[in-house]
Coordinates of C-alpha atoms in Angstrom, one line a residue:
Chain A
E599 CA -16.5 -84.2 84.5
D600 CA -13.6 -83.1 82.4
K601 CA -14.6 -80.9 79.4
V602 CA -13.2 -78.6 76.8
V603 CA -15.3 -76.0 75.2
Q604 CA -14.5 -74.1 72.0
S605 CA -15.9 -71.0 70.6
P606 CA -17.2 -69.9 68.3
L607 CA -18.6 -73.0 66.7
S608 CA -18.2 -71.6 63.3
L609 CA -16.7 -68.4 61.8
V610 CA -16.6 -66.9 58.4
V611 CA -14.2 -64.1 57.6
H612 CA -12.6 -62.6 54.5
E613 CA -9.1 -63.3 53.4
G614 CA -6.6 -61.1 55.1
D615 CA -8.6 -60.8 58.3
T616 CA -7.2 -61.8 61.7
V617 CA -9.1 -64.4 63.7
T618 CA -9.0 -65.5 67.3
L619 CA -10.3 -69.0 68.3
N620 CA -11.1 -69.7 71.9
C621 CA -10.7 -72.8 74.0
S622 CA -11.7 -73.1 77.6
Y623 CA -11.1 -76.2 79.7
E624 CA -12.1 -77.9 82.9
V625 CA -9.7 -80.8 83.2
T626 CA -8.7 -82.5 86.4
N627 CA -4.9 -82.8 86.8
F628 CA -4.4 -80.8 83.7
R629 CA -1.1 -81.3 81.9
S630 CA -1.2 -79.6 78.5
L631 CA -3.4 -78.2 75.8
L632 CA -3.1 -79.2 72.2
W633 CA -4.3 -77.5 69.0
Y634 CA -4.9 -79.3 65.8
K635 CA -6.1 -78.4 62.3
Q636 CA -8.4 -80.7 60.5
E637 CA -9.2 -80.3 56.9
K638 CA -10.6 -83.1 54.8
K639 CA -8.6 -85.8 56.5
A640 CA -7.1 -86.5 59.9
P641 CA -6.0 -83.7 62.3
T642 CA -2.6 -82.2 61.9
F643 CA -0.7 -81.1 65.0
L644 CA -0.2 -77.3 65.5
F645 CA 0.9 -76.5 69.1
M646 CA 1.3 -78.1 72.5
L647 CA 1.0 -75.6 75.4
T648 CA 2.1 -76.5 78.9
S649 CA 3.1 -73.2 80.5
S650 CA 1.0 -70.1 81.1
G651 CA 1.8 -66.9 79.3
I652 CA 4.4 -68.3 76.8
E653 CA 3.3 -67.7 73.2
K654 CA 4.0 -70.4 70.7
K655 CA 4.3 -69.2 67.1
S656 CA 4.4 -70.8 63.7
G657 CA 4.2 -68.5 60.8
R658 CA 0.9 -66.7 60.9
L659 CA -0.4 -68.9 63.7
S660 CA 0.2 -68.3 67.3
S661 CA -1.2 -69.6 70.6
I662 CA -1.1 -68.9 74.3
L663 CA -2.3 -70.6 77.4
D664 CA -3.7 -69.1 80.6
K665 CA -3.7 -71.7 83.3
K666 CA -5.2 -69.3 85.9
E667 CA -8.3 -68.5 83.8
L668 CA -8.3 -72.0 82.2
F669 CA -8.3 -71.0 78.5
S670 CA -6.2 -70.8 75.4
I671 CA -6.5 -68.8 72.2
L672 CA -5.3 -69.6 68.7
N673 CA -4.6 -66.5 66.6
I674 CA -4.3 -66.6 62.8
T675 CA -3.2 -63.4 61.1
A676 CA -3.5 -62.4 57.5
T677 CA -5.8 -65.4 56.9
Q678 CA -5.7 -67.2 53.6
T679 CA -8.3 -69.5 52.0
G680 CA -6.0 -72.5 52.9
D681 CA -6.6 -71.7 56.5
S682 CA -10.2 -72.9 56.1
A683 CA -10.5 -75.9 58.4
V684 CA -11.9 -77.2 61.7
Y685 CA -9.6 -76.2 64.5
L686 CA -9.6 -78.6 67.4
C687 CA -8.2 -78.1 70.9
A688 CA -7.8 -80.9 73.4
G689 CA -6.6 -81.2 77.0
T690 CA -4.3 -83.9 78.4
I691 CA -4.2 -85.1 82.0
M692 CA -1.3 -85.9 84.2
D693 CA -1.3 -89.6 84.5
S694 CA -0.4 -92.6 82.4
N695 CA -3.5 -92.3 80.3
Y696 CA -2.7 -90.4 77.2
Q697 CA -6.4 -89.8 76.4
L698 CA -7.3 -86.4 74.9
I699 CA -10.3 -84.5 76.1
W700 CA -11.5 -83.0 72.9
G701 CA -13.4 -79.8 72.2
A702 CA -16.1 -79.8 69.5
G703 CA -14.0 -77.7 67.2
T704 CA -14.4 -74.3 65.5
K705 CA -15.2 -74.4 61.8
L706 CA -13.3 -71.6 60.1
I707 CA -14.2 -70.5 56.6
I708 CA -12.0 -68.0 54.8
K709 CA -13.7 -66.3 51.9
P710 CA -11.6 -65.0 49.1
Chain B
G1401 CA 9.4 -85.6 62.1
A1402 CA 6.6 -87.5 63.8
V1403 CA 5.0 -89.0 60.7
V1404 CA 2.2 -91.5 61.1
S1405 CA 0.9 -93.5 58.1
Q1406 CA -2.2 -95.5 57.6
H1407 CA -3.1 -98.2 55.1
P1408 CA -5.3 -98.4 53.3
S1409 CA -6.6 -94.9 52.9
W1410 CA -9.9 -96.0 51.5
V1411 CA -11.6 -99.4 51.5
I1412 CA -14.9 -100.7 50.3
C1413 CA -16.0 -104.1 51.4
K1414 CA -19.1 -106.3 51.5
S1415 CA -21.1 -106.8 54.6
G1416 CA -19.9 -109.7 56.7
T1417 CA -16.2 -109.5 55.7
S1418 CA -13.4 -108.4 57.9
V1419 CA -11.2 -105.4 57.2
K1420 CA -7.7 -104.7 58.6
I1421 CA -6.3 -101.2 58.9
E1422 CA -2.6 -100.6 59.7
C1423 CA -1.2 -97.7 61.5
R1424 CA 2.6 -97.1 61.5
S1425 CA 4.8 -94.5 63.1
L1426 CA 7.5 -93.9 60.5
D1427 CA 10.2 -91.9 62.3
F1428 CA 9.6 -92.5 66.0
Q1429 CA 8.7 -95.3 68.4
A1430 CA 5.1 -95.1 69.6
T1431 CA 4.6 -96.3 73.1
T1432 CA 0.9 -95.7 72.8
M1433 CA -1.4 -95.7 69.8
F1434 CA -5.0 -94.7 69.7
W1435 CA -7.8 -95.5 67.4
Y1436 CA -10.6 -93.0 66.7
R1437 CA -13.6 -93.0 64.4
Q1438 CA -15.3 -90.0 63.0
F1439 CA -18.7 -89.7 61.4
P1440 CA -19.4 -86.9 59.0
K1441 CA -19.5 -83.5 60.6
Q1442 CA -18.9 -85.0 64.0
S1443 CA -16.0 -84.9 66.5
L1444 CA -13.4 -87.6 66.8
M1445 CA -14.5 -90.4 69.0
L1446 CA -11.9 -92.4 70.8
M1447 CA -12.4 -96.1 70.4
A1448 CA -9.4 -97.6 72.2
T1449 CA -6.0 -97.0 73.5
S1450 CA -3.2 -99.6 73.0
N1451 CA 0.2 -99.9 74.5
E1452 CA 2.8 -102.0 72.8
G1453 CA 2.8 -105.6 74.0
S1454 CA -0.4 -105.4 76.1
K1455 CA -4.1 -105.6 75.5
A1456 CA -5.9 -102.5 74.3
T1457 CA -8.2 -100.5 76.6
Y1458 CA -11.6 -100.0 74.9
E1459 CA -13.9 -97.0 75.5
Q1460 CA -17.3 -97.7 76.9
G1461 CA -19.7 -98.8 74.2
V1462 CA -17.0 -100.1 71.8
E1463 CA -17.2 -103.9 71.2
K1464 CA -13.7 -105.3 71.7
D1465 CA -14.7 -108.5 69.8
K1466 CA -15.7 -106.5 66.8
F1467 CA -12.8 -104.1 66.7
L1468 CA -9.7 -106.2 67.3
I1469 CA -6.6 -104.2 68.0
N1470 CA -3.1 -105.5 67.9
H1471 CA -0.1 -103.4 68.9
A1472 CA 2.7 -105.9 68.2
S1473 CA 5.6 -103.5 67.9
L1474 CA 6.6 -99.9 68.8
T1475 CA 5.9 -98.8 65.2
L1476 CA 2.8 -100.8 64.2
S1477 CA -0.8 -101.1 65.4
T1478 CA -3.6 -102.8 63.5
L1479 CA -7.4 -102.4 63.8
T1480 CA -9.5 -105.2 62.4
V1481 CA -13.2 -104.6 61.9
T1482 CA -14.6 -108.1 62.0
S1483 CA -17.9 -109.0 60.2
A1484 CA -18.3 -105.5 59.1
H1485 CA -21.8 -104.1 58.5
P1486 CA -22.9 -100.9 56.8
E1487 CA -23.2 -99.1 60.2
D1488 CA -19.5 -99.6 60.6
S1489 CA -18.9 -97.3 57.6
S1490 CA -16.9 -94.4 59.0
F1491 CA -13.6 -92.6 58.9
Y1492 CA -11.1 -94.4 61.1
I1493 CA -8.1 -92.5 62.3
C1494 CA -5.1 -93.6 64.3
S1495 CA -2.7 -91.6 66.3
A1496 CA 0.6 -92.4 67.9
S1497 CA 2.5 -90.9 70.8
P1498 CA 6.2 -91.2 71.6
G1499 CA 5.4 -91.1 75.3
L1500 CA 7.5 -89.7 78.1
A1501 CA 10.5 -91.9 77.1
G1502 CA 10.3 -90.3 73.7
G1503 CA 10.0 -86.8 75.2
S1504 CA 6.4 -86.0 74.3
R1505 CA 2.9 -87.2 75.0
T1506 CA 1.6 -85.4 72.0
Q1507 CA -0.5 -87.5 69.7
Y1508 CA 0.4 -87.4 66.0
F1509 CA -2.4 -88.5 63.7
G1510 CA -2.4 -90.7 60.6
P1511 CA -4.2 -89.5 57.5
G1512 CA -7.2 -91.8 58.2
T1513 CA -8.9 -94.7 56.5
R1514 CA -12.4 -94.3 55.0
L1515 CA -14.3 -97.5 55.3
T1516 CA -17.5 -98.1 53.3
V1517 CA -19.4 -101.3 53.9
L1518 CA -21.9 -102.3 51.3

């Protein structure tokens, strides 16, 4: 059965800290891994990763995929209170079905 | 780019009435649209996948006669909750994907619709 596992489930850090969120996957015919940020409303897209070892970066956020070890990490440097959210990762599969295999999410709380 | 809107953002209705939620891709054509629901503090649950011009594919346990999905164009999908009951109260979220023709299978999410059934 396809599955995506995120860790930790929840994380509380102080503003300015750097955090690393983990996502491991077991997805048959894996195509790509997606990261989303969900605050009070619907998820917002962060990154799509398809190739191993190529870091994607957006401001203080960066992410990388390891297709050999079947995991991805999302790094946030110099965290701010606005980074508080649930971070979701999801795997996609190589066929005509666009369904996402979701992880349960990591709840990140940034304390001022 | 890749903006998805939903309407309404919040609706309260009486038990037994039907509610229609619209999902629009504003700046791209969406080959495929998805409908999710999310209960408080829980993960997103996929309800159905719809391709433009064809019938939606429902996930196991989702009643297709209760949750009617219409994907009439490449920019619009609607979800109608028929004869809504309090247990249907939830946060309904749509997403849209440009698909391979549009260069990406990434799903872009709408802001969600909070449905409260009294």
